[in-house]
PDB file of C-alpha atoms in Angstrom:
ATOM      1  CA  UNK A 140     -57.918 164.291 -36.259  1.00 53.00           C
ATOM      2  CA  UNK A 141     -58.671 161.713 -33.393  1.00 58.00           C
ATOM      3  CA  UNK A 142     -61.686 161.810 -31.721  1.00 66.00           C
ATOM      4  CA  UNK A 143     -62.060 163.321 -28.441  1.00 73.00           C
ATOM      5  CA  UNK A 144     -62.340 159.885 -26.754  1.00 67.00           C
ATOM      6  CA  UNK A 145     -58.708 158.426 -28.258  1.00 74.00           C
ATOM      7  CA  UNK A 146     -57.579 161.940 -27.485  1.00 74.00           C
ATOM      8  CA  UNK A 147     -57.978 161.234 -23.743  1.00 72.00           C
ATOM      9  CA  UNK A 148     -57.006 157.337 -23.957  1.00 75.00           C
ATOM     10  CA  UNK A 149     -54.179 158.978 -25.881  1.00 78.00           C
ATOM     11  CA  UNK A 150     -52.953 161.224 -22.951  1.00 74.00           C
ATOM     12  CA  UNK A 151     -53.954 158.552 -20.320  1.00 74.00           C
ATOM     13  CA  UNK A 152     -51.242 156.315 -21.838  1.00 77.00           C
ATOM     14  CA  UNK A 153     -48.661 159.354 -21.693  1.00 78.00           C
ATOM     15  CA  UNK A 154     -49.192 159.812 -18.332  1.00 78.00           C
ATOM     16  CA  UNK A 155     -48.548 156.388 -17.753  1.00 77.00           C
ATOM     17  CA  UNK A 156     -45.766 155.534 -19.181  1.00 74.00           C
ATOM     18  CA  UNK A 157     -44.352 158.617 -17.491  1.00 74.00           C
ATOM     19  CA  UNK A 158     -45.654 157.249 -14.493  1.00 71.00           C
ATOM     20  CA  UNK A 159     -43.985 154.091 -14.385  1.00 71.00           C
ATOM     21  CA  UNK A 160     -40.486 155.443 -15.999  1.00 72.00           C
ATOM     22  CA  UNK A 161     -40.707 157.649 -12.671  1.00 72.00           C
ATOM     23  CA  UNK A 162     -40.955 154.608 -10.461  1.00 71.00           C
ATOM     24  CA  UNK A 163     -38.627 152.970 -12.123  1.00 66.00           C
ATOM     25  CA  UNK A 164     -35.779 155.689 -12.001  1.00 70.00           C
ATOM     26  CA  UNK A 165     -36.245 155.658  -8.199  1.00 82.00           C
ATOM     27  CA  UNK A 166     -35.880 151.606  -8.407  1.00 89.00           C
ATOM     28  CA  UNK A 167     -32.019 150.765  -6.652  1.00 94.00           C
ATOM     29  CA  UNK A 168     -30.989 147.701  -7.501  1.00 95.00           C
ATOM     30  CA  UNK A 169     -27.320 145.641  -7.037  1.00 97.00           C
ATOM     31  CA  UNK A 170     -26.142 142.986  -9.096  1.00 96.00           C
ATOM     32  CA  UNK A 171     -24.260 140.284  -6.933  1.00 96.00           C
ATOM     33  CA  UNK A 172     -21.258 138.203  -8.431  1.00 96.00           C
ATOM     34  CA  UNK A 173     -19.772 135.199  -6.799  1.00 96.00           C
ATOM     35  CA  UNK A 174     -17.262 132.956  -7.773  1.00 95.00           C
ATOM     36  CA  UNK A 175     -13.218 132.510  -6.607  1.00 96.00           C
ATOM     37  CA  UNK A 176     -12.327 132.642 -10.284  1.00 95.00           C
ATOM     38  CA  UNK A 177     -14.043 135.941 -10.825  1.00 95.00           C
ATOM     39  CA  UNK A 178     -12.074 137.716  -7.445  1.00 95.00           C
ATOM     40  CA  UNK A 179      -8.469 136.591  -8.966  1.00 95.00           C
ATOM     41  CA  UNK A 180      -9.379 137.587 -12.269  1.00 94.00           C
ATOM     42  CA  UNK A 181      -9.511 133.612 -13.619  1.00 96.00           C
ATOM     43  CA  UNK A 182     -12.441 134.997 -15.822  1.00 93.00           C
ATOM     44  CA  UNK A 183     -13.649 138.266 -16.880  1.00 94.00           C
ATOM     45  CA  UNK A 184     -17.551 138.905 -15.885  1.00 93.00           C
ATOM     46  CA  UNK A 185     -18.923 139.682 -18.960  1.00 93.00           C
ATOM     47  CA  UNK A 186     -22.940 139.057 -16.692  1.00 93.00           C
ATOM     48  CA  UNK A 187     -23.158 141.688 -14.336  1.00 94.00           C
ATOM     49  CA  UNK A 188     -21.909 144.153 -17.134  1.00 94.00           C
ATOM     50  CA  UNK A 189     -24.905 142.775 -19.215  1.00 94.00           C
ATOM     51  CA  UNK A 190     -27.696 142.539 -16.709  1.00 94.00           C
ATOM     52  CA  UNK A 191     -26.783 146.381 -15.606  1.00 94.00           C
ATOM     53  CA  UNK A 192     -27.297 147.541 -19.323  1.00 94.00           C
ATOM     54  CA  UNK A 193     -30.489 146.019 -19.452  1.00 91.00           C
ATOM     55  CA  UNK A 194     -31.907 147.143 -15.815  1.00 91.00           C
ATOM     56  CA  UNK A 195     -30.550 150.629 -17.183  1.00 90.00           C
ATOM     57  CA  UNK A 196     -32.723 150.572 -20.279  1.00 89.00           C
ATOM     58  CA  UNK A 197     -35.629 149.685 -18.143  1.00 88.00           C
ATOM     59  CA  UNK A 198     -34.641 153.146 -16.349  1.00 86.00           C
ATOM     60  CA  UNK A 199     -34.221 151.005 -12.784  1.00 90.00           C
ATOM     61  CA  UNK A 200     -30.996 152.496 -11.311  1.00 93.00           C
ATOM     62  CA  UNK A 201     -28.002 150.145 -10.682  1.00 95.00           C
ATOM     63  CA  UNK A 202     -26.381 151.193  -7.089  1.00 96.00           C
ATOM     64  CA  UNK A 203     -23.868 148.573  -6.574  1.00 97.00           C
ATOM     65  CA  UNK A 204     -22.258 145.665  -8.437  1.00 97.00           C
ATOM     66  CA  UNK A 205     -19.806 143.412  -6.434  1.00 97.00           C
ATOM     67  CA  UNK A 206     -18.242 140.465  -6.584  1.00 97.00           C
ATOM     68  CA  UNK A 207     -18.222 137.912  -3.721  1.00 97.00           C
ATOM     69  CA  UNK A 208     -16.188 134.737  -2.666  1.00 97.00           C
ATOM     70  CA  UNK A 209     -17.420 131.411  -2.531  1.00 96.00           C
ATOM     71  CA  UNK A 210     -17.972 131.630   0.431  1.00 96.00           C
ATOM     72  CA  UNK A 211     -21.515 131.292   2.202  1.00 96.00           C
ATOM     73  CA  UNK A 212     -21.014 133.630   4.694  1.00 96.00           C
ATOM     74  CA  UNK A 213     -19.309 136.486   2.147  1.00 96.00           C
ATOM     75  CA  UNK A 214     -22.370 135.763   0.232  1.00 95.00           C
ATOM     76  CA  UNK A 215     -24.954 135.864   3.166  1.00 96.00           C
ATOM     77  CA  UNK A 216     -23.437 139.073   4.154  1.00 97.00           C
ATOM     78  CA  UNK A 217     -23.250 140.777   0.590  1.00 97.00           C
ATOM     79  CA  UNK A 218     -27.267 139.782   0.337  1.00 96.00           C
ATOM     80  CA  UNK A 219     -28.179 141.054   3.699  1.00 96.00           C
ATOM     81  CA  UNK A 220     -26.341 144.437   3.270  1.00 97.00           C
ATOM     82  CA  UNK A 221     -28.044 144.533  -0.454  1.00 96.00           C
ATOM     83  CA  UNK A 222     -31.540 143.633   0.764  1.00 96.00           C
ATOM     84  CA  UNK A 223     -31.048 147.219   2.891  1.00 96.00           C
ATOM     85  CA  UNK A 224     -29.929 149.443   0.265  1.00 95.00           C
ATOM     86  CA  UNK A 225     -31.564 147.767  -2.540  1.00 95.00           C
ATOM     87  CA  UNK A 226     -35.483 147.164  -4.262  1.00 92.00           C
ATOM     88  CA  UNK A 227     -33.857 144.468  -6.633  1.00 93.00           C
ATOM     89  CA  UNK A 228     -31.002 142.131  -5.919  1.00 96.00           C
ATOM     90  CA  UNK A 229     -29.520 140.013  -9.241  1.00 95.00           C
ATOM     91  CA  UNK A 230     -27.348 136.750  -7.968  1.00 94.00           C
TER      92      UNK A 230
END
């Protein structure tokens, strides 16, 4: 039997964790690809497919993943539109 004081640090870290698993869920986030070789399937991006998993075992909530040419404005654009919708944006 714990004692009442590791009871309540007990239940305090509960809470906690709940806490930030809750914040977390509501975290967007969007995972931004660029390269010409990915867009005409040159190579297969094995990255984005990777970093996702892990932001989803963190509980943060990927929104978008997209793939942009090398192009600075296509990749400009793709940051400024995730930077709206988005808490977290992976290049």
């Amino acid at each position: 039997m714990l004692p009442t004081y590791e009871k309540k640090l007990e239940v305090g870290k509960m809470k906690l964790n709940a806490h930030l698993n809750y914040i977390c869920s509501m975290t967007k986030a969007q995972v931004i690809t660029i390269g010409d070789e990915i867009l005409i399937g040159q190579i297969v991006d094995t990255n984005s497919a990777y970093i996702s998993q892990k932001l989803n075992e963190a509980s943060i909530q990927v929104i978008k993943k997209i793939s942009v040419a090398d192009r600075e404005s296509e990749i400009i654009n793709a940051v400024e539109v995730a930077m709206k919708e988005s808490d977290i944006i992976l290049l």
